[in-house]
PDB file of C-alpha atoms in Angstrom:
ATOM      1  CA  UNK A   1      61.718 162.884 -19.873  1.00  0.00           C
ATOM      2  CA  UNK A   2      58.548 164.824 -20.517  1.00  0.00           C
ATOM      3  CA  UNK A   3      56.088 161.795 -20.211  1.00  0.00           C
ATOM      4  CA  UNK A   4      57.812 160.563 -17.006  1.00  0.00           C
ATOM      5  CA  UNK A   5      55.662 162.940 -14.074  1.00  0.00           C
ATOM      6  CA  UNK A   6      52.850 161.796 -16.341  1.00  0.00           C
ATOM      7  CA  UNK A   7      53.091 158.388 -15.898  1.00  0.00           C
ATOM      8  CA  UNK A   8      54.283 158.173 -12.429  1.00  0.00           C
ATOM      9  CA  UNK A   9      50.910 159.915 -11.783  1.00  0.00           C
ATOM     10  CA  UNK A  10      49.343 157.651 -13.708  1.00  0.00           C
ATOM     11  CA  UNK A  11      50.563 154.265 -12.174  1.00  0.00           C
ATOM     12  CA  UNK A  12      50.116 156.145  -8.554  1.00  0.00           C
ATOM     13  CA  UNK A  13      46.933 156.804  -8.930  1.00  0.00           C
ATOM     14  CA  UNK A  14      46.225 153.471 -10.958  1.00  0.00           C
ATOM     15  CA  UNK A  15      47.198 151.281  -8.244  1.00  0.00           C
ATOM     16  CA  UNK A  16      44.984 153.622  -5.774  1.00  0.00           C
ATOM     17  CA  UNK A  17      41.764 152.628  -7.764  1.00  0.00           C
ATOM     18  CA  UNK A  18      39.407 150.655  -6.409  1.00  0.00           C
ATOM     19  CA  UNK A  19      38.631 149.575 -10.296  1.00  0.00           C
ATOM     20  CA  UNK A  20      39.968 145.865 -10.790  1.00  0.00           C
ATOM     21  CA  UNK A  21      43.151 145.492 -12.805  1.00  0.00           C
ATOM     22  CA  UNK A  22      45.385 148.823 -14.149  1.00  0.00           C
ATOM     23  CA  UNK A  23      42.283 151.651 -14.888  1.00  0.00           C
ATOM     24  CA  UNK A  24      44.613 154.382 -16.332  1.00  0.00           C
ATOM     25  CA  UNK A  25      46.674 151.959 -17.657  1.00  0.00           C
ATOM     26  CA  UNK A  26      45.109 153.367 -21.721  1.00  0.00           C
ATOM     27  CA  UNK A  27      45.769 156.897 -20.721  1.00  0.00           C
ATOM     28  CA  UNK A  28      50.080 155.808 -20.309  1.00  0.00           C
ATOM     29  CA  UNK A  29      52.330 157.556 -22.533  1.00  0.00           C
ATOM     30  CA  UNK A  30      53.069 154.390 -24.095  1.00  0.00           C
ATOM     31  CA  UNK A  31      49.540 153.666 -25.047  1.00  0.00           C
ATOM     32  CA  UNK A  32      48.634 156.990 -26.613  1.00  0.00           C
ATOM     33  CA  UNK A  33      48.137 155.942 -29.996  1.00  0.00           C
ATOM     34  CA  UNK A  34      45.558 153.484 -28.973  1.00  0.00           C
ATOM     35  CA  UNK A  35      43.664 155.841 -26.988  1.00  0.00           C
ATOM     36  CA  UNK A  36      40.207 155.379 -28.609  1.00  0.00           C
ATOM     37  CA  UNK A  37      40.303 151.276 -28.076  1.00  0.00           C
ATOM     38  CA  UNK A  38      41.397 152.012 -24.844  1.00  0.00           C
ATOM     39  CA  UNK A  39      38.757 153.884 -23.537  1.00  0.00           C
ATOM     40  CA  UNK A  40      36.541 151.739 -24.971  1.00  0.00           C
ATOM     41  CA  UNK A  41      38.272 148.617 -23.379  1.00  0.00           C
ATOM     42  CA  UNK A  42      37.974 150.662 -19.804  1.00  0.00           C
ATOM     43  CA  UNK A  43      34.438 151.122 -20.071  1.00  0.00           C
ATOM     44  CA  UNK A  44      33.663 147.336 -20.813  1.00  0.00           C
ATOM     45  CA  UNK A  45      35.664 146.627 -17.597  1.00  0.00           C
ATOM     46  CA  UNK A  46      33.962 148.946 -15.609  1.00  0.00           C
ATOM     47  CA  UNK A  47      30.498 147.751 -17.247  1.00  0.00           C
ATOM     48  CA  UNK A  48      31.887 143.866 -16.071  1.00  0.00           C
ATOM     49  CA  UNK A  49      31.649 146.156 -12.308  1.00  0.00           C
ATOM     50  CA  UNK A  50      28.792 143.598 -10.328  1.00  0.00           C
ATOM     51  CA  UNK A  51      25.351 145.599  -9.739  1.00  0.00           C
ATOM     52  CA  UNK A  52      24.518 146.640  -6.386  1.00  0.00           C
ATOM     53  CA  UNK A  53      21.808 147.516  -3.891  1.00  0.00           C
ATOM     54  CA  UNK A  54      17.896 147.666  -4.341  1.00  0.00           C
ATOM     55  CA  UNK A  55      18.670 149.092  -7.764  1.00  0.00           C
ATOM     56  CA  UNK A  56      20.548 146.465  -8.797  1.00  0.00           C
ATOM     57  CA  UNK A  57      18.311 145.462 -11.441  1.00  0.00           C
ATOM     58  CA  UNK A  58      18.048 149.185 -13.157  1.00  0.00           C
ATOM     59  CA  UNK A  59      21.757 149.370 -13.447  1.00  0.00           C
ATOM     60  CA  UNK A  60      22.427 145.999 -14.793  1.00  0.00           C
ATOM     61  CA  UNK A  61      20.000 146.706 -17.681  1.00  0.00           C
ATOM     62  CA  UNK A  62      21.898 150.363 -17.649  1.00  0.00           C
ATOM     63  CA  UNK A  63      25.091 148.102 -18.162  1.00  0.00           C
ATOM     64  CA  UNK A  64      23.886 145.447 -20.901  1.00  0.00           C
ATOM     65  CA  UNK A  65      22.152 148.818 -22.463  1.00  0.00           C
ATOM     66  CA  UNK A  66      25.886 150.699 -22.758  1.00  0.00           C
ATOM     67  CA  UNK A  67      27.486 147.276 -23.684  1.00  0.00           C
ATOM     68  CA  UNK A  68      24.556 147.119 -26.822  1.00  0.00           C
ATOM     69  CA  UNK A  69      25.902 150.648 -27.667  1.00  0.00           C
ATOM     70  CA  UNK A  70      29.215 149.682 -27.732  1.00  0.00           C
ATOM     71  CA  UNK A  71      28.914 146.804 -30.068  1.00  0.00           C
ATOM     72  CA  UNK A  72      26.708 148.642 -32.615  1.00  0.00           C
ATOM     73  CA  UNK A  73      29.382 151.375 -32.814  1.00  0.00           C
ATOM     74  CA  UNK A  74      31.702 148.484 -33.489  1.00  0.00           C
ATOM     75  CA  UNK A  75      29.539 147.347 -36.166  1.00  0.00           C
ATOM     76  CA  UNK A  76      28.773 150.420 -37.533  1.00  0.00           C
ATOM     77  CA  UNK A  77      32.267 151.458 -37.653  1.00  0.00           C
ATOM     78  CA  UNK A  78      33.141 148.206 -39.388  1.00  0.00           C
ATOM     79  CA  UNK A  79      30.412 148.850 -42.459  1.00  0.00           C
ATOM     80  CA  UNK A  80      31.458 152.416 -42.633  1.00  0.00           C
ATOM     81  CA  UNK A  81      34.831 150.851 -42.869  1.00  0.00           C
ATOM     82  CA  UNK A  82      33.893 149.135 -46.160  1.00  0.00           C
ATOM     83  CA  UNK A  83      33.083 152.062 -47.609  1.00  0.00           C
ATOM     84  CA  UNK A  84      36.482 153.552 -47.154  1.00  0.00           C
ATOM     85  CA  UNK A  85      37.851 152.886 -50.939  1.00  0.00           C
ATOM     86  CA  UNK A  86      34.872 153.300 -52.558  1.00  0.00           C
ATOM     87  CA  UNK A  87      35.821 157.037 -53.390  1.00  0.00           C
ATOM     88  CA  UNK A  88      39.109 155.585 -54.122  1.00  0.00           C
ATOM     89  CA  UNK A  89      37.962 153.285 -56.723  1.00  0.00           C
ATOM     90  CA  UNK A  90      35.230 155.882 -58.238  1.00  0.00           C
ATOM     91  CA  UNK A  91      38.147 158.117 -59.098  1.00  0.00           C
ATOM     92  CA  UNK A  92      40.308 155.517 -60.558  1.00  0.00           C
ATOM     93  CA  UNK A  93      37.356 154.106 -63.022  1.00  0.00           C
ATOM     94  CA  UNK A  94      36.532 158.184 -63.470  1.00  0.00           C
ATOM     95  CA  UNK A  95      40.102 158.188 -64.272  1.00  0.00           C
ATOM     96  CA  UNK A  96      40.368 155.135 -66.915  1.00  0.00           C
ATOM     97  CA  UNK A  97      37.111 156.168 -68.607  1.00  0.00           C
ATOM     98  CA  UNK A  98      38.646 159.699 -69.646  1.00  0.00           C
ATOM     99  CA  UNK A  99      41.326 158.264 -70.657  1.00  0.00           C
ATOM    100  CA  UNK A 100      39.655 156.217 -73.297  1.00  0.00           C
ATOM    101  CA  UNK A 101      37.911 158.325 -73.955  1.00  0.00           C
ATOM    102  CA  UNK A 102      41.089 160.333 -74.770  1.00  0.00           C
ATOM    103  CA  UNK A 103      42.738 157.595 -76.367  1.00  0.00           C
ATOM    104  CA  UNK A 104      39.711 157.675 -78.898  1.00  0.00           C
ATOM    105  CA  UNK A 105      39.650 161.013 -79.551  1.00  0.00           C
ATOM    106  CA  UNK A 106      36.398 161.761 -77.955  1.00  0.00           C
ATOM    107  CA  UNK A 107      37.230 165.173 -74.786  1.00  0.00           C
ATOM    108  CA  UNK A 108      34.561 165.824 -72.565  1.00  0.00           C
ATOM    109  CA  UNK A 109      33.892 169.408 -73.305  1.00  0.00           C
ATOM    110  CA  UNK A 110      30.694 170.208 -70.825  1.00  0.00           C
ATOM    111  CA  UNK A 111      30.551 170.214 -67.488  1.00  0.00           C
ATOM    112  CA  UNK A 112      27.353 167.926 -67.311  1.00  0.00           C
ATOM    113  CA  UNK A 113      29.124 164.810 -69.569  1.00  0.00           C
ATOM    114  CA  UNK A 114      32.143 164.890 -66.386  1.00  0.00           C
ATOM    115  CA  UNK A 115      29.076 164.778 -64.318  1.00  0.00           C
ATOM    116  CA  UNK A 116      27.692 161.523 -66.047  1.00  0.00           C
ATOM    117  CA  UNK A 117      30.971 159.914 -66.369  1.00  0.00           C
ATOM    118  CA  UNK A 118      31.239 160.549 -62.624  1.00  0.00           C
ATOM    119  CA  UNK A 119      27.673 159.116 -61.851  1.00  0.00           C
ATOM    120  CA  UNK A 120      28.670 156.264 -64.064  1.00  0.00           C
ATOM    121  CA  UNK A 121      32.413 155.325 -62.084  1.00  0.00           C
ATOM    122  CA  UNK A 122      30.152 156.058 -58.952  1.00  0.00           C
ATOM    123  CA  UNK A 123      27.863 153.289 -59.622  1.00  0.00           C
ATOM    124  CA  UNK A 124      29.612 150.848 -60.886  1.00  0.00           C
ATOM    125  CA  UNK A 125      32.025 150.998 -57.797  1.00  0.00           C
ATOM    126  CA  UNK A 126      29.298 151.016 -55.371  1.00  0.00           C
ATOM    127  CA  UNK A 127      27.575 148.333 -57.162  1.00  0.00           C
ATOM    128  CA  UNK A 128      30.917 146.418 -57.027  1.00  0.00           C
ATOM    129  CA  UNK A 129      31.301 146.594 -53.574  1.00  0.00           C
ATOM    130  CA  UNK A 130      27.883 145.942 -52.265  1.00  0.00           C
ATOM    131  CA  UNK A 131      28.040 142.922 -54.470  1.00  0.00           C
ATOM    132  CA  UNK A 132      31.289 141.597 -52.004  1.00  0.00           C
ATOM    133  CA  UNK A 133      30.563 139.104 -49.236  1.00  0.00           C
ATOM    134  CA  UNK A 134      32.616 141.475 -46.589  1.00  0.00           C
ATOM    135  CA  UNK A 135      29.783 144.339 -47.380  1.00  0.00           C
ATOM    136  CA  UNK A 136      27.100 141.631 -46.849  1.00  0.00           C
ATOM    137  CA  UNK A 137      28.781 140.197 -43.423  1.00  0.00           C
ATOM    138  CA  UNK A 138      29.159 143.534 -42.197  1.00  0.00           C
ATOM    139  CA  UNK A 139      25.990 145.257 -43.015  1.00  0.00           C
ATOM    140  CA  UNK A 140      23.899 141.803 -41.388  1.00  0.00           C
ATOM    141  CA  UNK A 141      26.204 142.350 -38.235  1.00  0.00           C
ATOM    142  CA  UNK A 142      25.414 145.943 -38.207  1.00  0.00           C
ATOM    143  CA  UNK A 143      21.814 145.591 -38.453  1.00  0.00           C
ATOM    144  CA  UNK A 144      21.703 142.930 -35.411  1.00  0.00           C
ATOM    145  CA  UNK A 145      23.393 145.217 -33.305  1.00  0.00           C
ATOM    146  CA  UNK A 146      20.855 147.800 -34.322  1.00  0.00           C
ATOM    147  CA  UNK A 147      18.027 145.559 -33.275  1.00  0.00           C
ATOM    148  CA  UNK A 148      19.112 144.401 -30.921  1.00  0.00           C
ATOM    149  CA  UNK A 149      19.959 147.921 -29.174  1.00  0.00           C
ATOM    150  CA  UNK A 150      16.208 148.932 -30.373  1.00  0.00           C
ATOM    151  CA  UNK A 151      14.696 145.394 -28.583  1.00  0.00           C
ATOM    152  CA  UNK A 152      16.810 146.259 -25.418  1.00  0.00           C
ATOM    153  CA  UNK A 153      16.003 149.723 -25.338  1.00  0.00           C
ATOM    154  CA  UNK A 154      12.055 148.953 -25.945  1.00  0.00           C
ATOM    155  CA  UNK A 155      12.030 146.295 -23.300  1.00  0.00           C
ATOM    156  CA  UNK A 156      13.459 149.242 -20.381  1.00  0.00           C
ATOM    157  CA  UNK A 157      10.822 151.669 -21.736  1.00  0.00           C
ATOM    158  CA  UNK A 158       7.931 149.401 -21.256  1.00  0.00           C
ATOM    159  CA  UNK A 159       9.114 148.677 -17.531  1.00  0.00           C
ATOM    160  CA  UNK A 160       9.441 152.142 -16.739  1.00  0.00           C
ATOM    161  CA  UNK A 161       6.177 152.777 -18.297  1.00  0.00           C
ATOM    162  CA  UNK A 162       4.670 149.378 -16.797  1.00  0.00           C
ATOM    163  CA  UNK A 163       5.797 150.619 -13.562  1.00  0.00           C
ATOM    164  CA  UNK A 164       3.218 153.691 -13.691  1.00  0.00           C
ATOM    165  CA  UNK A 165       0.629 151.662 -14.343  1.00  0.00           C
ATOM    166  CA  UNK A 166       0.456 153.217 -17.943  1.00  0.00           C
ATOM    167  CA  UNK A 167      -0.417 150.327 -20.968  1.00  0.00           C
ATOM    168  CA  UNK A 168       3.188 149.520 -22.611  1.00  0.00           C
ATOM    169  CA  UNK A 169       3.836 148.076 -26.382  1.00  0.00           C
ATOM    170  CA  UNK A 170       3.687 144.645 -25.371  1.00  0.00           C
ATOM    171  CA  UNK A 171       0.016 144.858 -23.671  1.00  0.00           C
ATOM    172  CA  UNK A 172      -0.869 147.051 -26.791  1.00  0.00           C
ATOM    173  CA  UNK A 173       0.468 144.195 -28.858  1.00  0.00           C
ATOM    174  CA  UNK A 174      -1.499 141.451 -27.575  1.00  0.00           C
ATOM    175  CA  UNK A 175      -4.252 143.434 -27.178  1.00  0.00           C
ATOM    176  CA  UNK A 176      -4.178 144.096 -30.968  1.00  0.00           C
ATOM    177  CA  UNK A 177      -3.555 140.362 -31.529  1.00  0.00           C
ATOM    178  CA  UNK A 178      -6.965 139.664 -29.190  1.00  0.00           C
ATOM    179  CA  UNK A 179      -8.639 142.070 -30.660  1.00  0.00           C
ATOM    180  CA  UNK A 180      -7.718 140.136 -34.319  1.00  0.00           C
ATOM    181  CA  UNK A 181      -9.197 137.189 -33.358  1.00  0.00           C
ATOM    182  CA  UNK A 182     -12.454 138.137 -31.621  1.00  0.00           C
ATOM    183  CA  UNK A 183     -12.674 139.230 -35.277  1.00  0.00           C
ATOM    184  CA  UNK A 184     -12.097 136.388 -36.983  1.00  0.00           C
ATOM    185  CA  UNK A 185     -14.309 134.677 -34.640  1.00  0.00           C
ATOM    186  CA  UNK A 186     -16.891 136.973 -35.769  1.00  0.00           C
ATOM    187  CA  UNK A 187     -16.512 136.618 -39.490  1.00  0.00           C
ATOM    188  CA  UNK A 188     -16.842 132.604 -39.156  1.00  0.00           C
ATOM    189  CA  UNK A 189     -19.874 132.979 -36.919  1.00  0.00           C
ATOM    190  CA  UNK A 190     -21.584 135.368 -39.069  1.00  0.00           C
ATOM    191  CA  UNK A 191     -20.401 132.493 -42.097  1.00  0.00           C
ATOM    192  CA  UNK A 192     -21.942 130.262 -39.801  1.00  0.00           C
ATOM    193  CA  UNK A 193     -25.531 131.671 -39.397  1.00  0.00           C
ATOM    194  CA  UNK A 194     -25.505 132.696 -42.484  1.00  0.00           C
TER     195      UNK A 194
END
């Protein structure tokens, strides 16, 4: 009863968009729980929106830029993911290691030997999990996505900047890389005459 004004609203105004398919349709009662894939799943079909007028150019690369974004917080969310039971699992070796050492007779009595034991479960769960081939697949992915966000990001700076007429990374680049060989030109001449 108490969703019901909502989401008449909701499919009113949804089929008054002039968005393609149902754009409120995350934001219906039913799909509440899901609300953070939704949104997400809205934006990428309003990114998939064609690019229009003379700066149609600026807001595709706008688009592809937010779309980058959106797949390395995908990937980062997935390698934070894998770190989810790692506290788990440092508290149940902390756990099993006081407990033999209980079993033997041996009670931590000082605050700095809990501290080892603690640095000791931490390690060897960490060392555990980077050691998987789930941490490896998801820290690779996560680090494409980076650079590829960084390469995309770089690539709009230097046309803004290219557009003022100021010298951008990739003419400092091969101006570097010129500048490299004119030296070792130099060197082997000088070898030469010498």
């Amino acid at each position: 009863f108490w969703t019901l004004p909502f989401d008449t609203l909701s499919r009113t105004a949804s089929s008054a968009s002039v968005f393609p398919g149902d754009f409120l349709g995350s934001h219906k009662p039913e799909a509440w729980g899901r609300l953070a894939e939704g949104w997400q799943h809205d934006l990428e079909r309003f990114l998939s929106v064609p690019a229009l007028g003379y700066t149609r150019e600026v807001q595709e690369q706008g688009q592809e830029l937010t779309r980058l974004v959106l797949e390395y917080q995908r990937a980062l969310q997935a390698y934070a993911d894998t770190f989810r039971t790692l506290g788990l699992d440092t508290l149940e070796r902390l756990e099993r290691r006081l407990a033999e050492l209980a079993t033997r007779g041996e009670p931590v009595t000082t605050l700095r030997a809990l501290y080892d034991l603690w640095v000791d479960s931490s390690e060897e769960a960490y060392f555990a999990l980077v050691a998987t081939d789930a941490y490896a697949e998801a820290y690779g992915r996560m680090v494409n996505k980076l650079m590829a966000l960084k390469k995309h990001g770089r690539t709009m700076v230097d046309e803004v900047v290219g557009a003022m007429g100021l010298p951008t990374g990739h003419g400092l680049n091969t101006l570097h890389q010129r500048q490299q060989e004119l030296r070792r030109e130099v060197v082997a001449l000088r070898r030469e005459l010498e």
